PDB file of C-alpha atoms and ligand atoms in Angstrom:
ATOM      1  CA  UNK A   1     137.798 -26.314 106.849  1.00 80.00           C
ATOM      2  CA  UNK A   2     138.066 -28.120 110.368  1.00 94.00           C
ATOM      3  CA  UNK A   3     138.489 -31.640 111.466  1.00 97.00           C
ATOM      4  CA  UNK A   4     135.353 -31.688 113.991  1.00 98.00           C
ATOM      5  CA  UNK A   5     135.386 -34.332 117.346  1.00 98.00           C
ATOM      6  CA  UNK A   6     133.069 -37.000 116.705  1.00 98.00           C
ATOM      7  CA  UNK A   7     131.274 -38.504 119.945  1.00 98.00           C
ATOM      8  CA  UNK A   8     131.711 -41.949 120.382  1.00 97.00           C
ATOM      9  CA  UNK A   9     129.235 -44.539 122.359  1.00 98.00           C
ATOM     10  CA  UNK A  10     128.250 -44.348 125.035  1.00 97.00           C
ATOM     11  CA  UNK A  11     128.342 -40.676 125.071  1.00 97.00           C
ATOM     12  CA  UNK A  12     124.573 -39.532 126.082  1.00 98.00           C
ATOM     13  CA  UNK A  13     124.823 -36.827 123.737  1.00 98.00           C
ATOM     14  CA  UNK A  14     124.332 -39.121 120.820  1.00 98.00           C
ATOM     15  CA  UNK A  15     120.681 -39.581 121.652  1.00 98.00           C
ATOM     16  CA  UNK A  16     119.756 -35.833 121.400  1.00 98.00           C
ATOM     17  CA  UNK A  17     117.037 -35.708 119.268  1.00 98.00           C
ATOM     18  CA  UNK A  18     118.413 -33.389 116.285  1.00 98.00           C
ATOM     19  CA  UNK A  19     116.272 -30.094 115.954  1.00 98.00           C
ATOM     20  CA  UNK A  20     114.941 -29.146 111.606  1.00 98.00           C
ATOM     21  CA  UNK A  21     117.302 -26.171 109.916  1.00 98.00           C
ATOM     22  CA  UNK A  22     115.504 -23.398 109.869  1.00 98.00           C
ATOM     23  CA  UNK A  23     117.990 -21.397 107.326  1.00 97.00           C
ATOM     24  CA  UNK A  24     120.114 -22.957 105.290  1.00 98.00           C
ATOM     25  CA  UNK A  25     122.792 -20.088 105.048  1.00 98.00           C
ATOM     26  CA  UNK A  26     127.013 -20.511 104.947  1.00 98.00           C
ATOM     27  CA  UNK A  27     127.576 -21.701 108.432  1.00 98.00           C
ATOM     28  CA  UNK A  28     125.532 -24.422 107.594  1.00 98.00           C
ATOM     29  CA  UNK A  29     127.403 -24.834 104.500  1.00 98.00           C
ATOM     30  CA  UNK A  30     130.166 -24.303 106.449  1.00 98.00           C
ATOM     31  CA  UNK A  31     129.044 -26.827 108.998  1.00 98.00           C
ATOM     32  CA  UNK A  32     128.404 -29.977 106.197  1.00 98.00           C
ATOM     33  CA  UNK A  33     132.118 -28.889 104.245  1.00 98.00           C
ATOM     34  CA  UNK A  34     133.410 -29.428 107.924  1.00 98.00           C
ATOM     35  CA  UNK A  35     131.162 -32.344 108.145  1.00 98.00           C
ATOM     36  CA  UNK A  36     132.623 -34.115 104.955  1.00 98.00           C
ATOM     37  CA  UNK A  37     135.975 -33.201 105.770  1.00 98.00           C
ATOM     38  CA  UNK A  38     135.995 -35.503 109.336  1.00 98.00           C
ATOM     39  CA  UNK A  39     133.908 -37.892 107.232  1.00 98.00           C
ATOM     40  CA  UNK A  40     136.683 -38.482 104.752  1.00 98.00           C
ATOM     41  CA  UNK A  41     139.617 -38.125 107.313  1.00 97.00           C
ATOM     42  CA  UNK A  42     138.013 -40.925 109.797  1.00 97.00           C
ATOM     43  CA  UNK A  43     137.267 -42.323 107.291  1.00 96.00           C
ATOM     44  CA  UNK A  44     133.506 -43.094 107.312  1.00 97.00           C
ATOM     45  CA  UNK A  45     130.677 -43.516 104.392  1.00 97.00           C
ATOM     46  CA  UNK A  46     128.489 -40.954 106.325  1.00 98.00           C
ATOM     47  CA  UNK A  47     128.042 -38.673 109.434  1.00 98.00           C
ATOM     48  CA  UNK A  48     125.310 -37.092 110.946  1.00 98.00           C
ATOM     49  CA  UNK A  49     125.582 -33.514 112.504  1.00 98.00           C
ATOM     50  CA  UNK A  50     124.365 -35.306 116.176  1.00 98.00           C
ATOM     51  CA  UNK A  51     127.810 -37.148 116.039  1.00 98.00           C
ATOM     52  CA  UNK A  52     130.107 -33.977 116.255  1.00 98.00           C
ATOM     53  CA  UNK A  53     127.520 -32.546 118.809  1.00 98.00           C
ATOM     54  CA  UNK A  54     125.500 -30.067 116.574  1.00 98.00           C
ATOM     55  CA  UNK A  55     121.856 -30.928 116.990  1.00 98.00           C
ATOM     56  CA  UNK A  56     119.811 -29.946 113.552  1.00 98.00           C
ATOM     57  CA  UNK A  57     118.857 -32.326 110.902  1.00 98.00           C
ATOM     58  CA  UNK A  58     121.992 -32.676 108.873  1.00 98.00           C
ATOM     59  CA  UNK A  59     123.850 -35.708 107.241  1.00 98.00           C
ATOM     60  CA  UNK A  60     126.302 -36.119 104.729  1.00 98.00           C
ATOM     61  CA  UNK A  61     127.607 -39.631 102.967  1.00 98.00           C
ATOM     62  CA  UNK A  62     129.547 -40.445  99.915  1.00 98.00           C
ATOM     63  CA  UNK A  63     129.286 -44.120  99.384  1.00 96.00           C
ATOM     64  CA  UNK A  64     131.402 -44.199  96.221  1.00 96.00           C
ATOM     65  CA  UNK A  65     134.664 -46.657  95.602  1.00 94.00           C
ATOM     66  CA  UNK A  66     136.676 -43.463  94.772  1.00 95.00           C
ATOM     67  CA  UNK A  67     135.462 -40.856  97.316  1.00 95.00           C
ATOM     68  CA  UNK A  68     134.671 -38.460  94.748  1.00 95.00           C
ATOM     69  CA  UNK A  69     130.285 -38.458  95.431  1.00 96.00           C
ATOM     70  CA  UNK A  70     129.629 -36.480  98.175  1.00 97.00           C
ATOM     71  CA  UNK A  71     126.221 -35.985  99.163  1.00 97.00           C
ATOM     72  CA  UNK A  72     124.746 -33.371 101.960  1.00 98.00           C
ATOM     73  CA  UNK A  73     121.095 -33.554 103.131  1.00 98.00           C
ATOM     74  CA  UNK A  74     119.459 -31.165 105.196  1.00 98.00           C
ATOM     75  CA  UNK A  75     115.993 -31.923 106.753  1.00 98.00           C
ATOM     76  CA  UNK A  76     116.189 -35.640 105.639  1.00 98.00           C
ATOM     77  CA  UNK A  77     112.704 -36.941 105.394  1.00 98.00           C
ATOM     78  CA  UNK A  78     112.327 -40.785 104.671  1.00 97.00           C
ATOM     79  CA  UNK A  79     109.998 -43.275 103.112  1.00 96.00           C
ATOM     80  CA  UNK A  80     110.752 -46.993 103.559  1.00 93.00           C
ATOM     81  CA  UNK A  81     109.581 -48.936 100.767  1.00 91.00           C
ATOM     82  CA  UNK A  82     109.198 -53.218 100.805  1.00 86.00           C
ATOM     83  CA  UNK A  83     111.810 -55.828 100.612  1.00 95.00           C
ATOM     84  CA  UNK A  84     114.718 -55.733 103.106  1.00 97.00           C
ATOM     85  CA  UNK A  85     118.613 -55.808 103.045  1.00 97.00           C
ATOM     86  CA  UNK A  86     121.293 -57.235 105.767  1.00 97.00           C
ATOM     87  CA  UNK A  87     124.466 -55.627 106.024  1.00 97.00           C
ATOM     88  CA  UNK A  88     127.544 -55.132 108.202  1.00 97.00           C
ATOM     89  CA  UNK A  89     126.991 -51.915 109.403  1.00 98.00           C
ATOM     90  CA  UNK A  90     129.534 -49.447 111.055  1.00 97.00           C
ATOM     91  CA  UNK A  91     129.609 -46.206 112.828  1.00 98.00           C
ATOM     92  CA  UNK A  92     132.425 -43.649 113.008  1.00 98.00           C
ATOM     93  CA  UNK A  93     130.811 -43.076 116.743  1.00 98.00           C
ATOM     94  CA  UNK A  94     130.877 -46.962 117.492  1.00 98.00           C
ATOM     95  CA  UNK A  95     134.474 -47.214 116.454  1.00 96.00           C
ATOM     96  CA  UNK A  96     136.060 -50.826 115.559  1.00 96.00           C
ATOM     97  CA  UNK A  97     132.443 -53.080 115.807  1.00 97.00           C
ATOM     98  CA  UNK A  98     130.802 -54.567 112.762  1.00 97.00           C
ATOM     99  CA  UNK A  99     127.356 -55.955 113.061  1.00 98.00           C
ATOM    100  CA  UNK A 100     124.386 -57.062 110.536  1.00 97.00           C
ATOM    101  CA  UNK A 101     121.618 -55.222 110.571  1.00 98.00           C
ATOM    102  CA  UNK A 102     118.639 -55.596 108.572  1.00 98.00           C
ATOM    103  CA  UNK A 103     117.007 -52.788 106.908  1.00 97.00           C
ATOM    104  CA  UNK A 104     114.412 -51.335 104.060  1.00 98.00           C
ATOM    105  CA  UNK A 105     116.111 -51.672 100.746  1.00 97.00           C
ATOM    106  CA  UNK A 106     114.528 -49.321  98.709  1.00 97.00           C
ATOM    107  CA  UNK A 107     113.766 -46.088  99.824  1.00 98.00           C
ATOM    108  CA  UNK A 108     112.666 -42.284  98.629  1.00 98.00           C
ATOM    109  CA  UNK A 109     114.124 -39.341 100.696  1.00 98.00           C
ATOM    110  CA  UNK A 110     113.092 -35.993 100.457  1.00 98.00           C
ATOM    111  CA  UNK A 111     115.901 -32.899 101.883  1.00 98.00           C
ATOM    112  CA  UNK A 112     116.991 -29.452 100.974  1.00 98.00           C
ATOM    113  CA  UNK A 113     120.420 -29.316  99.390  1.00 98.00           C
ATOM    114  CA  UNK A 114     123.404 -26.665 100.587  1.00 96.00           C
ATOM    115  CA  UNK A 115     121.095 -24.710  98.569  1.00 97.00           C
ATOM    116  CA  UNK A 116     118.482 -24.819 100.353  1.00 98.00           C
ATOM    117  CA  UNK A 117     116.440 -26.151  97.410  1.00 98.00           C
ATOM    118  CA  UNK A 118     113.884 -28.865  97.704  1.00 98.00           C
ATOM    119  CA  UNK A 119     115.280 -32.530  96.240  1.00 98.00           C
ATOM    120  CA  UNK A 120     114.292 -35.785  96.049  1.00 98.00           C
ATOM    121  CA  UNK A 121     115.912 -38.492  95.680  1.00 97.00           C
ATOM    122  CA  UNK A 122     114.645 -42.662  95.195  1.00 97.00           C
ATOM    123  CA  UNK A 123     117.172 -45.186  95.783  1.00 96.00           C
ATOM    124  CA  UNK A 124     118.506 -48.714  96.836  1.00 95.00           C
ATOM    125  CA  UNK A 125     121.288 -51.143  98.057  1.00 95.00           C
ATOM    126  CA  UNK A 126     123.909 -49.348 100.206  1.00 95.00           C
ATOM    127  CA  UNK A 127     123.573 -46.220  99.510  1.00 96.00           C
ATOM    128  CA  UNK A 128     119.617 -46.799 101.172  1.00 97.00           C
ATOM    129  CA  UNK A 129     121.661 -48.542 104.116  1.00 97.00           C
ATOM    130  CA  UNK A 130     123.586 -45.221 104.718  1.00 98.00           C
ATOM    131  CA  UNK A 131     120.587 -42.612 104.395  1.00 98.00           C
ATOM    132  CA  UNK A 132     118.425 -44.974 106.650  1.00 98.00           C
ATOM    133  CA  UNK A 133     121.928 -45.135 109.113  1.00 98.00           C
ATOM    134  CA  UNK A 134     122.150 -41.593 108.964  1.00 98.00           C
ATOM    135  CA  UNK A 135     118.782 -40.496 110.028  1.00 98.00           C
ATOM    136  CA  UNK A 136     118.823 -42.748 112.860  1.00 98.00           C
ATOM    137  CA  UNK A 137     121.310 -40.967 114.693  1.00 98.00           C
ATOM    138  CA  UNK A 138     118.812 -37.441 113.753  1.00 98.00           C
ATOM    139  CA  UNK A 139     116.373 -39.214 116.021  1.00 98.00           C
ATOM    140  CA  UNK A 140     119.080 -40.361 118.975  1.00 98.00           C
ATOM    141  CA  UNK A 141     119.218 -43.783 117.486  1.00 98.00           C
ATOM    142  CA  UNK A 142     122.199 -45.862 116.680  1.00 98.00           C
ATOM    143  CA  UNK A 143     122.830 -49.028 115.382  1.00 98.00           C
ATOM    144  CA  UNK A 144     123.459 -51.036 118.201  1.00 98.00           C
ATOM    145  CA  UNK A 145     120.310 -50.481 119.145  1.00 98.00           C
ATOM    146  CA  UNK A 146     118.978 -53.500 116.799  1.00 98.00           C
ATOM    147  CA  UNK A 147     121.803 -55.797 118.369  1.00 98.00           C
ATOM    148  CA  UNK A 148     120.707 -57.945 121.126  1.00 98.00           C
ATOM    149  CA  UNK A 149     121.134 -56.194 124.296  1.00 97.00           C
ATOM    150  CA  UNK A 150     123.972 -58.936 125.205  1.00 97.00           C
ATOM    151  CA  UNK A 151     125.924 -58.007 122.530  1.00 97.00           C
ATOM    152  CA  UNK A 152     125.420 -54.062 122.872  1.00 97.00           C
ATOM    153  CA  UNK A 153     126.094 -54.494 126.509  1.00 97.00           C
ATOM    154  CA  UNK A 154     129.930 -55.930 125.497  1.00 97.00           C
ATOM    155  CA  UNK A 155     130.227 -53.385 122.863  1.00 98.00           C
ATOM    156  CA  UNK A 156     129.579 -50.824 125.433  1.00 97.00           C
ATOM    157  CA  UNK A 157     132.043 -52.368 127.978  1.00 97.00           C
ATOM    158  CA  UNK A 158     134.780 -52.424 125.861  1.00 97.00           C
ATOM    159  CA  UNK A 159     134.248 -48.543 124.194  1.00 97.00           C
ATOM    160  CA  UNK A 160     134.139 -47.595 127.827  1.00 96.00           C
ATOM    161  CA  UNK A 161     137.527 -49.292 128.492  1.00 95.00           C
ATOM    162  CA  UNK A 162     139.284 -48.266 125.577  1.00 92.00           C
ATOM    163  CA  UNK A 163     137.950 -44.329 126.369  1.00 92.00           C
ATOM    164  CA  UNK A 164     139.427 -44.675 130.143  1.00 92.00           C
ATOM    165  CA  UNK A 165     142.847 -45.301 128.733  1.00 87.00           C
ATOM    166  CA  UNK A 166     142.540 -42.616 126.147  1.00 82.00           C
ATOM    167  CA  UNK A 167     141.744 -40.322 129.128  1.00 76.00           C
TER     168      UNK A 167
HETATM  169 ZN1   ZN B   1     126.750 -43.894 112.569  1.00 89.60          ZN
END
């Protein structure tokens, strides 16, 4: 297994809009082990393929206390149901910013597994938070982009500081 490079905002290659797997064979297993393996080094709750610069509809999350539920979708499809939730949300590729953001609840998601094999799967809370997170940045979306454009606008600024001294 591999630690993969995640992309980090405002890198334009975060709003590629992620391409369905066609096959789900071993390097796309491959692909999501390598996937969960930068997810729990980082550490993160989830990570979607378009944030270590593979473009196909893949995201993995394990939103468990002890680490131990990992969960790999492939061709996540969603359907947002009423009521909302506000939470802090994160993002391995927005490193160090916590904002709320307000999202569906309650939602049903359909995906192949590493299997290939149809699943569904109907669910709430955090865990809801996550999937809805994850597909986001399938379509080029990321969470900053429900922030007022003030406050993405000083996110932005100071990502695009720290990445200067990195370099
Ligand atoms: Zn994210």
């Amino acid at each position: 297994m591999a630690i993969l490079e995640i992309l980090e905002y405002p890198d334009p290659r975060l709003r590629t809009q992620a391409k369905p797997v066609k096959v789900v064979d071993d390097s796309i297993r491959t692909l999501i082990a390598n996937m969960l393996e930068t997810m729990y080094d980082a550490p993160g709750i989830g990570l979607a393929a378009s944030q270590v610069n593979v473009h196909q509809r893949i995201i993995v999350l394990d939103v468990s206390e002890n680490r131990d539920e990992p969960h790999a979708f492939i061709n996540p499809h969603l359907e947002l149901f009423d009521g909302t939730i506000e939470t802090e949300e994160g993002c391995l590729s927005v490193p160090g910013f916590y904002e709320p953001v307000t999202r569906a609840e309650h939602i049903r998601l359909t995906a192949l597994d590493r299997l290939g094999e149809p699943l569904e799967l109907e669910t709430h809370g955090v865990l809801a938070v996550c999937i809805q997170h994850e597909c986001d940045h399938l379509e080029g979306k990321l969470f900053v982009d429900y922030l007022s454009s003030l406050k993405r606008m000083r996110i932005r600024r100071k990502l695009e500081k720290q990445q200067r001294i990195q370099a």
